Tab-separated table of C-alpha atoms and ligand atoms in Angstrom:
chain	number	residue	atom	x	y	z
A	1	MET	CA	43.250	13.090	38.146
A	2	GLY	CA	39.869	13.104	36.428
A	3	GLY	CA	37.679	10.060	35.847
A	4	GLY	CA	38.913	9.735	32.259
A	5	SER	CA	42.506	9.422	33.425
A	6	ARG	CA	41.604	6.793	36.019
A	7	ALA	CA	39.933	4.707	33.336
A	8	LEU	CA	42.980	5.138	31.117
A	9	THR	CA	45.376	4.070	33.877
A	10	ASP	CA	43.273	0.950	34.451
A	11	LEU	CA	43.280	0.115	30.777
A	12	LEU	CA	47.045	0.557	30.496
A	13	ASP	CA	47.605	-1.563	33.622
A	14	GLN	CA	45.432	-4.296	32.146
A	15	ALA	CA	47.418	-4.200	28.917
A	16	LYS	CA	50.743	-4.381	30.733
A	17	ALA	CA	49.640	-7.322	32.876
A	18	ARG	CA	49.440	-9.830	30.019
A	19	PRO	CA	49.674	-9.965	26.212
A	20	GLN	CA	46.505	-9.613	24.132
A	21	ALA	CA	44.482	-8.111	26.959
A	22	LEU	CA	42.985	-5.338	24.820
A	23	ASP	CA	39.810	-6.068	22.879
A	24	GLU	CA	39.000	-4.210	19.673
A	25	ASP	CA	37.073	-1.473	21.496
A	26	ALA	CA	39.901	-0.902	23.960
A	27	ARG	CA	42.422	-0.689	21.130
A	28	THR	CA	40.165	1.776	19.327
A	29	THR	CA	39.914	3.899	22.470
A	30	LEU	CA	43.684	3.994	22.885
A	31	LEU	CA	44.313	4.719	19.206
A	32	SER	CA	41.845	7.632	19.424
A	33	LEU	CA	43.613	9.459	22.267
A	34	GLU	CA	44.438	13.087	21.469
A	35	ASP	CA	45.002	14.746	24.838
A	36	PRO	CA	48.761	15.370	25.344
A	37	ASP	CA	48.782	14.044	28.932
A	38	GLU	CA	46.903	10.914	27.945
A	39	LEU	CA	49.205	10.364	24.974
A	40	ALA	CA	52.222	10.743	27.249
A	41	ALA	CA	50.757	8.053	29.540
A	42	LEU	CA	50.122	5.761	26.540
A	43	PHE	CA	53.674	6.130	25.226
A	44	ALA	CA	55.210	5.707	28.691
A	45	ALA	CA	53.298	2.451	29.249
A	46	ALA	CA	54.399	1.111	25.856
A	47	ARG	CA	58.003	2.103	26.440
A	48	GLU	CA	57.923	0.426	29.830
A	49	LEU	CA	56.926	-2.836	28.092
A	50	LYS	CA	59.618	-2.362	25.456
A	51	GLU	CA	62.106	-2.031	28.297
A	52	ARG	CA	60.762	-5.115	30.062
A	53	TYR	CA	61.443	-7.260	27.005
A	54	CYS	CA	64.319	-5.492	25.223
A	55	GLY	CA	65.968	-3.373	27.886
A	56	ARG	CA	67.047	0.180	27.169
A	57	THR	CA	68.578	-0.922	23.896
A	58	VAL	CA	67.697	-0.543	20.248
A	59	ALA	CA	68.642	-3.103	17.599
A	60	LEU	CA	69.902	-1.828	14.270
A	61	ARG	CA	69.537	-3.541	10.918
A	62	GLY	CA	71.258	-2.086	7.903
A	63	ILE	CA	68.849	-1.948	5.001
A	64	ILE	CA	69.983	-2.548	1.433
A	65	GLU	CA	67.605	-1.304	-1.242
A	66	ALA	CA	68.616	-3.956	-3.738
A	67	GLY	CA	66.620	-2.695	-6.714
A	68	ASN	CA	63.527	-0.767	-7.722
A	69	VAL	CA	62.317	-2.925	-10.609
A	70	CYS	CA	58.800	-3.995	-9.639
A	71	VAL	CA	55.998	-5.958	-11.288
A	72	LYS	CA	53.439	-4.512	-8.870
A	73	ASP	CA	51.444	-1.355	-9.434
A	74	CYS	CA	50.379	-0.404	-5.905
A	75	ARG	CA	48.537	2.902	-6.135
A	76	TYR	CA	50.498	4.505	-3.273
A	77	CYS	CA	54.039	3.393	-4.047
A	78	GLY	CA	56.706	5.507	-5.752
A	79	ILE	CA	58.407	2.522	-7.416
A	80	ARG	CA	55.169	1.113	-8.869
A	81	ARG	CA	55.512	-0.358	-12.354
A	82	SER	CA	53.702	2.517	-14.110
A	83	ASN	CA	55.846	5.273	-12.668
A	84	ALA	CA	58.114	6.249	-15.567
A	85	ASN	CA	59.525	9.175	-13.623
A	86	LEU	CA	62.502	7.343	-12.118
A	87	GLU	CA	65.558	5.461	-13.220
A	88	ARG	CA	65.331	1.722	-12.627
A	89	TYR	CA	68.357	-0.009	-11.117
A	90	THR	CA	69.311	-3.444	-9.844
A	91	LEU	CA	72.321	-4.029	-7.622
A	92	THR	CA	74.661	-6.824	-8.666
A	93	ALA	CA	75.372	-9.760	-6.368
A	94	ASP	CA	78.834	-8.258	-5.770
A	95	ASP	CA	77.239	-4.940	-4.717
A	96	ILE	CA	74.982	-6.651	-2.187
A	97	VAL	CA	77.802	-8.787	-0.786
A	98	ARG	CA	79.976	-5.664	-0.438
A	99	LEU	CA	77.212	-3.847	1.458
A	100	ALA	CA	76.618	-6.893	3.678
A	101	ARG	CA	80.318	-6.783	4.609
A	102	LEU	CA	79.952	-3.099	5.374
A	103	ASP	CA	76.959	-3.940	7.587
A	104	ALA	CA	79.108	-6.451	9.470
A	105	ARG	CA	81.940	-3.923	9.837
A	106	LEU	CA	79.529	-1.326	11.218
A	107	GLY	CA	78.666	-3.863	13.933
A	108	TYR	CA	74.966	-4.115	13.047
A	109	ALA	CA	75.079	-7.949	12.835
A	110	SER	CA	71.697	-7.816	11.191
A	111	LEU	CA	70.671	-6.969	7.664
A	112	VAL	CA	67.534	-6.323	5.603
A	113	ILE	CA	67.488	-6.851	1.862
A	114	GLN	CA	64.501	-5.112	0.302
A	115	SER	CA	63.513	-4.494	-3.289
A	116	GLY	CA	60.643	-4.135	-5.687
A	117	GLU	CA	58.848	-7.342	-6.441
A	118	ILE	CA	60.221	-9.742	-9.057
A	119	GLU	CA	59.249	-13.394	-9.417
A	120	GLY	CA	60.784	-16.248	-11.356
A	121	GLU	CA	63.680	-18.677	-11.333
A	122	THR	CA	66.383	-16.162	-12.328
A	123	HIS	CA	65.540	-13.870	-9.414
A	124	THR	CA	65.100	-16.741	-6.950
A	125	ALA	CA	68.502	-18.164	-7.882
A	126	PHE	CA	70.095	-14.704	-7.753
A	127	ILE	CA	68.957	-14.078	-4.175
A	128	GLU	CA	69.869	-17.633	-3.221
A	129	ASP	CA	73.401	-17.058	-4.486
A	130	VAL	CA	73.681	-13.767	-2.580
A	131	LEU	CA	72.458	-15.421	0.632
A	132	ARG	CA	74.977	-18.242	0.346
A	133	ARG	CA	77.778	-15.769	-0.252
A	134	ILE	CA	76.926	-13.661	2.795
A	135	ALA	CA	76.227	-16.643	5.095
A	136	PRO	CA	79.812	-16.716	6.458
A	137	LEU	CA	79.280	-13.187	7.837
A	138	ASP	CA	76.790	-14.707	10.300
A	139	LEU	CA	74.340	-11.804	10.075
A	140	GLY	CA	70.677	-12.107	11.031
A	141	VAL	CA	69.273	-11.677	7.520
A	142	THR	CA	65.764	-10.355	6.868
A	143	LEU	CA	64.280	-10.423	3.385
A	144	SER	CA	61.579	-8.038	2.206
A	145	LEU	CA	61.064	-9.105	-1.390
A	146	GLY	CA	57.302	-9.350	-1.632
A	147	GLU	CA	55.020	-12.196	-2.656
A	148	GLN	CA	56.751	-15.367	-3.813
A	149	THR	CA	55.940	-19.051	-4.106
A	150	GLU	CA	56.396	-21.219	-1.032
A	151	GLU	CA	59.155	-23.047	-2.900
A	152	THR	CA	61.080	-19.780	-3.319
A	153	TYR	CA	60.591	-18.842	0.340
A	154	ARG	CA	61.885	-22.282	1.315
A	155	ARG	CA	64.978	-22.027	-0.874
A	156	TRP	CA	65.846	-18.596	0.545
A	157	ARG	CA	65.346	-19.893	4.072
A	158	GLN	CA	67.670	-22.821	3.367
A	159	ALA	CA	70.211	-20.429	1.877
A	160	GLY	CA	70.398	-18.544	5.166
A	161	ALA	CA	67.608	-15.964	5.526
A	162	VAL	CA	65.936	-16.114	8.946
A	163	ARG	CA	63.348	-13.335	8.866
A	164	TYR	CA	60.869	-12.111	6.286
A	165	LEU	CA	58.943	-8.880	6.275
A	166	LEU	CA	55.736	-8.789	4.232
A	167	ARG	CA	53.324	-6.066	5.200
A	168	ILE	CA	49.660	-6.881	4.787
A	169	GLU	CA	49.340	-3.084	4.180
A	170	THR	CA	45.816	-3.167	5.667
A	171	SER	CA	43.860	-6.020	7.211
A	172	ASN	CA	40.690	-4.671	5.595
A	173	PRO	CA	40.269	-6.457	2.214
A	174	ASP	CA	37.946	-3.719	0.870
A	175	LEU	CA	40.422	-0.982	1.682
A	176	TYR	CA	43.198	-3.159	0.222
A	177	ALA	CA	41.184	-3.403	-3.008
A	178	ARG	CA	40.832	0.387	-3.181
A	179	ILE	CA	44.570	1.077	-2.928
A	180	HIS	CA	45.678	-1.629	-5.363
A	181	PRO	CA	44.851	-2.565	-8.962
A	182	ALA	CA	42.291	-5.346	-9.441
A	183	ASP	CA	44.882	-8.092	-9.965
A	184	HIS	CA	46.574	-7.512	-6.587
A	185	ASP	CA	45.119	-10.051	-4.203
A	186	TRP	CA	44.809	-9.565	-0.430
A	187	ASN	CA	44.216	-13.292	0.015
A	188	ARG	CA	47.489	-14.128	-1.667
A	189	ARG	CA	49.302	-11.879	0.773
A	190	VAL	CA	47.687	-13.705	3.685
A	191	ALA	CA	48.597	-17.038	2.065
A	192	CYS	CA	52.196	-15.858	1.662
A	193	LEU	CA	52.376	-15.006	5.372
A	194	ALA	CA	51.178	-18.538	6.192
A	195	ALA	CA	53.735	-20.017	3.781
A	196	LEU	CA	56.513	-18.013	5.447
A	197	ARG	CA	55.464	-19.419	8.804
A	198	ARG	CA	55.543	-22.973	7.422
A	199	CYS	CA	59.063	-22.313	6.151
A	200	ASP	CA	60.056	-21.405	9.721
A	201	TYR	CA	60.869	-17.751	9.164
A	202	GLN	CA	60.492	-15.162	11.877
A	203	VAL	CA	57.484	-13.565	10.240
A	204	GLY	CA	57.065	-9.817	10.065
A	205	THR	CA	54.084	-7.895	8.825
A	206	GLY	CA	52.615	-4.439	9.192
A	207	VAL	CA	50.421	-1.772	7.724
A	208	MET	CA	50.432	1.808	6.572
A	209	CYS	CA	48.593	4.235	8.852
A	210	GLY	CA	46.616	7.156	7.503
A	211	LEU	CA	45.542	5.593	4.205
A	212	PRO	CA	42.667	7.340	2.435
A	213	GLY	CA	39.389	5.979	3.803
A	214	GLN	CA	41.086	4.077	6.644
A	215	THR	CA	39.354	4.357	10.038
A	216	ILE	CA	40.744	4.073	13.561
A	217	ARG	CA	38.728	0.874	13.854
A	218	ASP	CA	40.559	-0.501	10.797
A	219	LEU	CA	43.826	0.120	12.634
A	220	ALA	CA	42.501	-1.526	15.800
A	221	ARG	CA	41.614	-4.554	13.656
A	222	ASP	CA	45.084	-4.474	12.043
A	223	ILE	CA	46.588	-5.044	15.483
A	224	GLY	CA	44.114	-7.904	15.942
A	225	PHE	CA	45.372	-9.344	12.653
A	226	PHE	CA	48.992	-9.208	13.886
A	227	ALA	CA	47.923	-11.188	16.956
A	228	GLU	CA	45.897	-13.667	14.893
A	229	ILE	CA	48.803	-14.622	12.651
A	230	ASP	CA	51.094	-14.594	15.695
A	231	ALA	CA	53.539	-12.185	14.022
A	232	ASP	CA	57.093	-12.058	15.362
A	233	MET	CA	57.964	-8.644	13.988
A	234	ILE	CA	56.009	-5.573	13.069
A	235	GLY	CA	57.077	-2.911	10.594
A	236	MET	CA	54.580	-0.168	10.055
A	237	GLY	CA	54.559	3.487	9.364
A	238	PRO	CA	52.533	6.422	8.206
A	239	PHE	CA	51.335	6.521	4.618
A	240	ILE	CA	53.042	9.458	2.864
A	241	PRO	CA	51.579	10.483	-0.500
A	242	HIS	CA	54.066	10.261	-3.397
A	243	PRO	CA	53.377	12.850	-6.110
A	244	ASP	CA	53.983	10.446	-9.017
A	245	THR	CA	51.287	8.005	-7.905
A	246	PRO	CA	47.471	7.890	-8.179
A	247	LEU	CA	47.207	8.572	-4.418
A	248	GLY	CA	49.671	11.438	-4.635
A	249	ASP	CA	47.016	14.144	-4.217
A	250	GLU	CA	45.913	13.005	-0.769
A	251	PRO	CA	46.055	15.893	1.700
A	252	MET	CA	49.201	15.762	3.777
A	253	ASP	CA	49.076	16.673	7.440
A	254	ALA	CA	52.489	15.547	8.693
A	255	LYS	CA	51.687	16.038	12.378
A	256	ARG	CA	48.526	13.968	12.237
A	257	ARG	CA	50.184	11.176	10.261
A	258	LEU	CA	53.138	11.084	12.625
A	259	SER	CA	50.908	10.971	15.684
A	260	LEU	CA	48.867	8.139	14.173
A	261	GLY	CA	52.049	6.178	13.418
A	262	LEU	CA	53.256	6.613	16.993
A	263	ARG	CA	49.925	5.602	18.500
A	264	MET	CA	49.960	2.447	16.343
A	265	ILE	CA	53.420	1.522	17.646
A	266	ALA	CA	52.350	2.067	21.240
A	267	VAL	CA	49.098	0.107	21.070
A	268	THR	CA	50.793	-2.703	19.127
A	269	ARG	CA	53.452	-2.965	21.852
A	270	LEU	CA	50.773	-2.943	24.542
A	271	HIS	CA	48.861	-5.718	22.801
A	272	LEU	CA	51.690	-7.984	21.597
A	273	HIS	CA	54.363	-7.370	24.253
A	274	ASP	CA	57.484	-9.286	23.106
A	275	VAL	CA	57.597	-8.759	19.325
A	276	ASN	CA	60.196	-6.730	17.464
A	277	ILE	CA	58.718	-3.409	16.365
A	278	ALA	CA	60.536	-1.166	13.923
A	279	ALA	CA	60.456	2.610	14.041
A	280	ALA	CA	59.993	3.032	10.291
A	281	THR	CA	62.030	5.506	8.287
A	282	ALA	CA	58.721	7.000	7.126
A	283	LEU	CA	58.419	8.469	10.642
A	284	GLN	CA	61.648	10.347	10.021
A	285	ALA	CA	60.225	11.697	6.773
A	286	LEU	CA	57.620	13.517	8.873
A	287	ALA	CA	59.903	14.818	11.652
A	288	PRO	CA	63.708	14.825	11.961
A	289	ASP	CA	63.436	12.904	15.239
A	290	GLY	CA	60.578	10.683	14.041
A	291	ARG	CA	62.429	7.414	14.679
A	292	GLU	CA	63.396	8.428	18.217
A	293	GLN	CA	59.772	9.309	18.831
A	294	GLY	CA	58.970	5.800	17.571
A	295	VAL	CA	61.353	4.262	20.114
A	296	ARG	CA	59.851	6.405	22.846
A	297	ALA	CA	56.451	5.034	21.830
A	298	GLY	CA	57.622	1.417	22.183
A	299	ALA	CA	59.639	0.446	19.084
A	300	ASN	CA	62.929	-1.441	19.548
A	301	VAL	CA	64.356	-1.653	16.024
A	302	VAL	CA	65.709	1.009	13.675
A	303	MET	CA	66.828	0.275	10.138
A	304	PRO	CA	69.588	2.624	8.971
A	305	ASN	CA	69.993	2.804	5.226
A	306	ILE	CA	73.305	1.379	3.976
A	307	THR	CA	72.510	1.605	0.251
A	308	ASP	CA	75.088	3.544	-1.767
A	309	THR	CA	74.158	7.208	-1.885
A	310	LYS	CA	73.847	7.258	-5.681
A	311	PHE	CA	70.918	4.813	-5.648
A	312	ARG	CA	68.915	6.331	-2.798
A	313	ARG	CA	67.069	8.828	-4.966
A	314	SER	CA	65.739	6.042	-7.174
A	315	TYR	CA	64.214	4.151	-4.256
A	316	GLN	CA	61.632	6.613	-3.026
A	317	LEU	CA	58.529	4.707	-1.995
A	318	TYR	CA	57.107	7.948	-0.567
A	319	ALA	CA	57.852	11.686	-0.698
A	320	HIS	CA	60.322	13.425	1.647
A	321	LYS	CA	62.533	10.340	2.065
A	322	PRO	CA	65.306	11.374	4.477
A	323	CYS	CA	69.103	10.898	4.269
A	324	LEU	CA	69.249	10.962	0.467
A	325	ASP	CA	72.701	12.517	0.498
A	326	GLU	CA	74.191	10.561	3.386
A	327	ASN	CA	76.207	7.374	3.473
A	328	ALA	CA	76.253	4.427	5.869
A	329	ALA	CA	79.010	5.813	8.110
A	330	LEU	CA	77.212	9.150	8.540
A	331	CYS	CA	73.942	7.383	9.309
A	332	ARG	CA	75.591	5.318	12.020
A	333	GLY	CA	77.088	8.300	13.821
A	334	CYS	CA	73.872	10.267	13.545
A	335	LEU	CA	71.789	7.416	14.956
A	336	GLU	CA	74.183	6.832	17.830
A	337	ARG	CA	73.834	10.440	18.906
A	338	ARG	CA	70.090	10.461	18.463
A	339	LEU	CA	69.479	7.279	20.432
A	340	GLN	CA	71.881	8.283	23.158
A	341	ALA	CA	69.947	11.514	23.561
A	342	ILE	CA	66.844	9.530	24.535
A	343	GLY	CA	68.721	7.252	26.922
A	344	GLU	CA	69.045	4.190	24.679
A	345	THR	CA	72.149	2.238	23.763
A	346	ILE	CA	72.619	0.348	20.513
A	347	ALA	CA	72.678	-3.441	20.688
A	348	TYR	CA	75.775	-3.847	18.521
A	349	GLY	CA	76.901	-7.312	17.517
A	350	GLN	CA	73.572	-9.054	18.028
A	351	ARG	CA	71.635	-10.812	15.297
A	352	GLY	CA	68.458	-9.438	16.805
A	353	ASP	CA	66.139	-12.432	16.630
A	354	SER	CA	62.599	-11.786	17.747
A	355	LEU	CA	62.099	-12.706	21.397
A	356	HIS	CA	58.560	-13.740	20.511
A	357	TYR	CA	59.902	-16.261	17.986
A	358	ARG	CA	62.467	-17.636	20.417
A	359	THR	CA	59.816	-18.056	23.104
A	360	ARG	CA	57.472	-19.846	20.683
A	361	ALA	CA	60.277	-22.080	19.417
A	362	LYS	CA	60.911	-23.237	23.000
A	363	LYS	CA	57.267	-24.206	23.580
B	1	SAH	N1	58.120	-5.078	-2.631
B	1	SAH	C1	58.265	-5.430	-1.268
B	1	SAH	C2	58.938	-4.401	-0.402
B	1	SAH	C3	59.093	-2.995	-0.916
B	1	SAH	S1	57.854	-1.867	-0.475
B	1	SAH	C4	56.925	-5.849	-0.695
B	1	SAH	O1	55.930	-5.844	-1.393
B	1	SAH	O2	56.861	-6.222	0.463
B	1	SAH	C5	58.026	-1.740	1.282
B	1	SAH	C6	56.882	-1.068	1.989
B	1	SAH	O3	56.870	0.330	1.721
B	1	SAH	C7	55.504	-1.502	1.571
B	1	SAH	O4	55.133	-2.677	2.208
B	1	SAH	C8	54.624	-0.304	1.956
B	1	SAH	O5	53.963	-0.523	3.191
B	1	SAH	C9	55.625	0.841	2.106
B	1	SAH	N2	55.218	1.994	1.253
B	1	SAH	C10	55.074	2.003	-0.080
B	1	SAH	N3	54.608	3.212	-0.494
B	1	SAH	C11	54.467	3.972	0.611
B	1	SAH	C12	53.997	5.310	0.859
B	1	SAH	N4	53.589	6.103	-0.139
B	1	SAH	N5	53.990	5.751	2.139
B	1	SAH	C13	54.411	4.974	3.147
B	1	SAH	N6	54.836	3.704	2.984
B	1	SAH	C14	54.864	3.199	1.724
């Protein structure tokens, strides 16, 4: 072994010994690794930690894409308000309840409801009604419905949601300003994350990796941000340019973006230890086995799509979205095979609460 490898082994040992052992420079070093042997060591260390906290199992959450109507105009996102090149749809409460039952039947025991961003009493009451109707199914319900008032978050929590995923997108406010219109406010997103914590959600956040102008140091700081807000869950993935958006012309190097996404998962695991980390579907858009690679790099959650096939085409946040022509049953079989192939079993029948949250709640 050369001197570089010795230093790397020491760094990885330090990271494994206790949470938050990596300073910003160390995280930057790890995120910058390119050598295949060194990357293999990084991923192995992260997977070892995943196994320490989650075993050789992966938790599944069915994701329902409840609608693509959105008031936001994020410059990277395929369902942004100004994109006229797609059909807008909104699932009915009956649709969502039916899919939640399907989720329960598939044994996932855990559900994510995601949609474009809508605010106001009608929408708040709609989601509240859905949550009350699915409560008897006893699923661990995650919401991913964007920025809302604290009052709305509280009502949804009381109606049965236990987790909320709101990506900060980037912890760098200047970069945030460059990828959003002027009226989108980074500070509000931070305030929303604090409000979610006050409402006693398991709080999830995350970023996109490979944004135009984003540096490795930005990503190292993103992981610092996750630690600072004491996040329970992390959902992050590579940025993938969507042709019908202002950032659609960004050069696309799938390999590089995938590798960056995997390194972010690994270093996040090494820094935060016991949080839930999702292997985002965007990884699968870059390689057929992208999610498995995510698990091998330290992720412990996969979110199979259970939205009806006919709506999947209208919910394309990024290009090359996979599984457009599949249905929930196909996705389940496919995932089982894929995860088995890398030596993981699926944690069926578990609500999948974040270990980090449970540990904090006990303190
Ligand atoms: N409206 C909700 C959730 C829907 S968007 C919210 O604001 O939280 C879900 C996530 O998709 C976003 O947080 C963003 O990180 C991701 N996303 C959007 N466009 C993307 C793109 N072009 N490439 C990769 N991820 C993208």
